[in-house]
Amino acid sequence: MVQTIGVVGLGRFGSSIAKTLNELGHQVLAIDSNGENIENIKDFVTLAKQVEYDAISLKESGICECDMVVVAIGHSIQENILVTLMLKELGIKYVVARAVDDLHEKALEKIGANRVINPEKTSGIRLANQMISSDILDIIEISPEYTVQEFTAKKEFVGKTLVELDLRKRHNVAVLAIKREDQLIILPPAEEKIRKDDILLAVGKTKNIHRDIHRE
């Protein structure tokens, strides 16, 4: 399902999130108080706006129409916390906020951030992918276009064999392994039938996996 996602703070981390979400087909509202950052991102997102970080300006930007918002401000902990708080007060249901350390993380949790992430532990590309699908358990970026993803088998997969799913031909996605309770099936045969709660390890183009598998 296509979502409208706001990204506030367009440094390297925020820009990576915004671009990845846009590439995955979502509507992205990119916001920053710095005009240069807006110029750098405007061709890669749905809409980019230079906005001051105060409640009135944020409300007028249209950010309240977003399904979720990522606060990626990294240069100022104070601005990061204040913007997160303002977004919650504006009624944004789901706010993902960037933390620079454990103390900052605790502060963001106390003011209502729904999820707190640390760029030292999570890349922008990985976060963007995990945000749009609750099935994804882990992602390994092997190139700018390709990822290895670990995800819970969709209910539509259960009871079907790999040959019936035909992921390789249909989506150019290869299943490398299946985790089933304490069992690991490496390079599973085509006749292997997917069971409920199976975890699949697959490799393919990031766009293909999200567009054709996680959204099916």
CSV table of C-alpha atoms in Angstrom, one decimal:
chain,number,residue,atom,x,y,z
A,1,MET,CA,0.0,0.0,0.0
A,2,VAL,CA,1.3,3.4,-1.0
A,3,GLN,CA,1.8,5.7,2.0
A,4,THR,CA,2.5,9.4,2.5
A,5,ILE,CA,5.7,9.7,4.6
A,6,GLY,CA,7.3,12.9,5.9
A,7,VAL,CA,11.0,13.2,6.4
A,8,VAL,CA,12.2,16.2,8.5
A,9,GLY,CA,16.0,16.8,8.4
A,10,LEU,CA,17.7,16.2,5.1
A,11,GLY,CA,21.3,15.5,5.9
A,12,ARG,CA,23.0,12.3,4.6
A,13,PHE,CA,20.8,10.0,6.8
A,14,GLY,CA,17.5,11.8,6.1
A,15,SER,CA,18.2,12.1,2.4
A,16,SER,CA,18.9,8.4,2.2
A,17,ILE,CA,15.6,7.6,3.9
A,18,ALA,CA,13.7,10.0,1.7
A,19,LYS,CA,15.2,8.7,-1.6
A,20,THR,CA,14.7,5.1,-0.7
A,21,LEU,CA,11.1,5.6,0.2
A,22,ASN,CA,10.5,7.4,-3.0
A,23,GLU,CA,12.2,4.7,-5.0
A,24,LEU,CA,9.9,2.1,-3.3
A,25,GLY,CA,6.9,4.0,-4.7
A,26,HIS,CA,5.7,6.0,-1.7
A,27,GLN,CA,4.7,9.7,-1.6
A,28,VAL,CA,7.5,11.6,0.2
A,29,LEU,CA,7.3,15.0,1.8
A,30,ALA,CA,10.8,16.2,2.5
A,31,ILE,CA,11.3,19.1,4.9
A,32,ASP,CA,14.4,21.0,6.0
A,33,SER,CA,15.1,24.5,7.3
A,34,ASN,CA,18.1,24.6,5.0
A,35,GLY,CA,17.4,25.7,1.4
A,36,GLU,CA,20.5,23.9,0.0
A,37,ASN,CA,19.3,20.6,1.4
A,38,ILE,CA,16.0,21.2,-0.3
A,39,GLU,CA,17.7,21.9,-3.6
A,40,ASN,CA,19.7,18.7,-3.3
A,41,ILE,CA,16.6,16.4,-2.7
A,42,LYS,CA,13.8,18.0,-4.7
A,43,ASP,CA,14.3,15.9,-7.8
A,44,PHE,CA,14.2,12.7,-5.8
A,45,VAL,CA,11.0,13.0,-3.8
A,46,THR,CA,7.3,13.9,-4.3
A,47,LEU,CA,7.5,17.3,-2.7
A,48,ALA,CA,10.4,19.2,-0.9
A,49,LYS,CA,9.7,22.2,1.2
A,50,GLN,CA,12.0,24.6,3.1
A,51,VAL,CA,10.3,25.0,6.5
A,52,GLU,CA,11.3,26.5,9.8
A,53,TYR,CA,11.1,24.1,12.8
A,54,ASP,CA,8.2,25.7,14.7
A,55,ALA,CA,4.7,24.3,15.2
A,56,ILE,CA,2.9,26.8,12.9
A,57,SER,CA,5.3,26.3,10.0
A,58,LEU,CA,5.3,22.5,10.3
A,59,LYS,CA,1.5,22.5,10.4
A,60,GLU,CA,1.3,24.7,7.3
A,61,SER,CA,3.7,22.5,5.5
A,62,GLY,CA,1.0,19.8,5.1
A,63,ILE,CA,2.9,17.3,7.3
A,64,CYS,CA,-0.3,16.5,9.2
A,65,GLU,CA,-1.5,14.7,6.1
A,66,CYS,CA,1.3,12.1,6.4
A,67,ASP,CA,0.8,8.6,7.5
A,68,MET,CA,4.1,8.7,9.4
A,69,VAL,CA,7.0,11.1,9.8
A,70,VAL,CA,10.7,10.5,10.3
A,71,VAL,CA,12.6,13.1,12.3
A,72,ALA,CA,16.1,12.7,11.0
A,73,ILE,CA,17.6,15.9,12.3
A,74,GLY,CA,21.1,15.2,13.5
A,75,HIS,CA,22.9,18.5,13.9
A,76,SER,CA,21.0,19.6,17.0
A,77,ILE,CA,19.6,17.3,19.7
A,78,GLN,CA,17.5,20.2,21.0
A,79,GLU,CA,15.8,20.7,17.6
A,80,ASN,CA,15.4,17.0,17.1
A,81,ILE,CA,13.5,16.6,20.5
A,82,LEU,CA,11.4,19.8,19.9
A,83,VAL,CA,10.3,18.8,16.4
A,84,THR,CA,9.5,15.3,17.6
A,85,LEU,CA,7.4,16.7,20.4
A,86,MET,CA,5.6,19.2,18.1
A,87,LEU,CA,4.8,16.5,15.6
A,88,LYS,CA,3.1,14.4,18.4
A,89,GLU,CA,1.2,17.4,19.6
A,90,LEU,CA,0.1,18.1,16.0
A,91,GLY,CA,-1.5,14.6,16.0
A,92,ILE,CA,1.0,12.6,13.9
A,93,LYS,CA,0.1,9.0,14.8
A,94,TYR,CA,3.5,7.4,14.1
A,95,VAL,CA,6.8,9.3,14.5
A,96,VAL,CA,10.2,7.7,14.0
A,97,ALA,CA,12.9,9.8,15.6
A,98,ARG,CA,16.7,9.7,15.2
A,99,ALA,CA,18.8,9.4,18.3
A,100,VAL,CA,22.6,10.1,18.6
A,101,ASP,CA,23.1,8.2,21.9
A,102,ASP,CA,21.3,6.2,24.6
A,103,LEU,CA,20.4,9.2,26.7
A,104,HIS,CA,18.9,11.0,23.7
A,105,GLU,CA,17.0,7.8,22.9
A,106,LYS,CA,15.4,7.7,26.3
A,107,ALA,CA,14.4,11.3,26.0
A,108,LEU,CA,12.7,10.7,22.7
A,109,GLU,CA,10.8,7.7,24.1
A,110,LYS,CA,9.6,9.7,27.0
A,111,ILE,CA,8.1,12.4,24.8
A,112,GLY,CA,6.2,9.9,22.7
A,113,ALA,CA,8.3,8.8,19.7
A,114,ASN,CA,6.8,5.6,18.4
A,115,ARG,CA,10.2,4.3,17.3
A,116,VAL,CA,13.7,5.5,18.0
A,117,ILE,CA,16.6,4.6,15.7
A,118,ASN,CA,20.4,5.3,15.8
A,119,PRO,CA,22.2,5.8,12.4
A,120,GLU,CA,25.3,4.1,14.0
A,121,LYS,CA,23.2,0.9,14.2
A,122,THR,CA,20.7,1.3,11.3
A,123,SER,CA,21.4,2.7,7.9
A,124,GLY,CA,18.9,5.0,6.2
A,125,ILE,CA,18.2,2.4,3.4
A,126,ARG,CA,17.6,-0.4,5.9
A,127,LEU,CA,15.2,1.8,8.0
A,128,ALA,CA,13.2,2.9,5.0
A,129,ASN,CA,12.7,-0.7,3.9
A,130,GLN,CA,11.7,-1.9,7.4
A,131,MET,CA,9.3,1.0,7.9
A,132,ILE,CA,7.1,-0.1,5.0
A,133,SER,CA,6.7,-3.8,5.8
A,134,SER,CA,6.3,-5.4,9.2
A,135,ASP,CA,7.2,-8.8,7.6
A,136,ILE,CA,10.8,-7.8,7.2
A,137,LEU,CA,13.1,-9.0,9.9
A,138,ASP,CA,16.5,-8.0,8.6
A,139,ILE,CA,18.1,-6.6,5.5
A,140,ILE,CA,21.7,-6.8,4.2
A,141,GLU,CA,22.6,-4.3,1.5
A,142,ILE,CA,24.9,-6.0,-1.0
A,143,SER,CA,24.9,-3.1,-3.5
A,144,PRO,CA,22.9,0.1,-4.1
A,145,GLU,CA,20.2,-1.9,-5.9
A,146,TYR,CA,20.3,-5.4,-4.4
A,147,THR,CA,19.6,-6.7,-0.9
A,148,VAL,CA,19.3,-9.9,0.9
A,149,GLN,CA,16.1,-9.9,3.0
A,150,GLU,CA,14.9,-12.0,5.8
A,151,PHE,CA,11.1,-11.9,6.1
A,152,THR,CA,8.2,-13.9,7.5
A,153,ALA,CA,6.4,-15.9,4.8
A,154,LYS,CA,3.2,-14.1,3.7
A,155,LYS,CA,0.0,-16.0,4.3
A,156,GLU,CA,-0.5,-16.2,0.5
A,157,PHE,CA,2.7,-18.3,0.3
A,158,VAL,CA,1.6,-20.9,2.9
A,159,GLY,CA,0.8,-24.2,1.4
A,160,LYS,CA,2.5,-23.5,-1.9
A,161,THR,CA,5.8,-24.9,-3.2
A,162,LEU,CA,8.6,-22.7,-4.4
A,163,VAL,CA,7.9,-23.9,-8.0
A,164,GLU,CA,4.3,-22.8,-7.6
A,165,LEU,CA,5.3,-19.4,-6.3
A,166,ASP,CA,7.8,-19.1,-9.1
A,167,LEU,CA,9.5,-16.1,-7.5
A,168,ARG,CA,12.6,-16.3,-9.6
A,169,LYS,CA,10.8,-16.1,-13.0
A,170,ARG,CA,8.0,-13.8,-11.8
A,171,HIS,CA,10.0,-11.3,-9.8
A,172,ASN,CA,13.7,-12.2,-10.3
A,173,VAL,CA,14.0,-13.0,-6.6
A,174,ALA,CA,15.8,-16.1,-5.4
A,175,VAL,CA,15.1,-17.9,-2.1
A,176,LEU,CA,18.4,-18.8,-0.5
A,177,ALA,CA,17.2,-20.5,2.6
A,178,ILE,CA,14.1,-21.3,4.7
A,179,LYS,CA,14.2,-21.1,8.5
A,180,ARG,CA,11.7,-23.5,10.0
A,181,GLU,CA,11.7,-23.6,13.8
A,182,ASP,CA,15.2,-25.1,14.6
A,183,GLN,CA,15.7,-26.2,11.0
A,184,LEU,CA,17.6,-24.3,8.3
A,185,ILE,CA,17.0,-25.5,4.8
A,186,ILE,CA,19.8,-24.1,2.6
A,187,LEU,CA,19.0,-23.7,-1.2
A,188,PRO,CA,15.6,-25.4,-0.7
A,189,PRO,CA,14.4,-27.6,-3.6
A,190,ALA,CA,11.7,-26.4,-5.9
A,191,GLU,CA,9.1,-28.8,-4.5
A,192,GLU,CA,9.6,-27.5,-0.9
A,193,LYS,CA,6.3,-26.3,0.5
A,194,ILE,CA,6.1,-23.1,2.5
A,195,ARG,CA,4.6,-23.5,6.0
A,196,LYS,CA,3.1,-21.1,8.4
A,197,ASP,CA,5.7,-19.1,10.3
A,198,ASP,CA,8.5,-20.0,7.9
A,199,ILE,CA,11.2,-17.3,7.6
A,200,LEU,CA,12.5,-16.9,4.1
A,201,LEU,CA,16.0,-15.6,3.2
A,202,ALA,CA,15.8,-14.1,-0.3
A,203,VAL,CA,18.1,-12.1,-2.6
A,204,GLY,CA,17.0,-9.8,-5.4
A,205,LYS,CA,16.5,-6.2,-6.5
A,206,THR,CA,15.2,-4.2,-3.5
A,207,LYS,CA,12.5,-2.6,-5.7
A,208,ASN,CA,11.3,-6.1,-7.0
A,209,ILE,CA,11.1,-7.5,-3.5
A,210,HIS,CA,9.0,-4.7,-2.2
A,211,ARG,CA,6.9,-4.0,-5.2
A,212,ASP,CA,6.1,-7.6,-6.1
A,213,ILE,CA,6.4,-9.6,-2.9
A,214,HIS,CA,5.7,-7.4,0.2
A,215,ARG,CA,2.8,-5.7,-1.6
A,216,GLU,CA,1.2,-8.7,-3.2
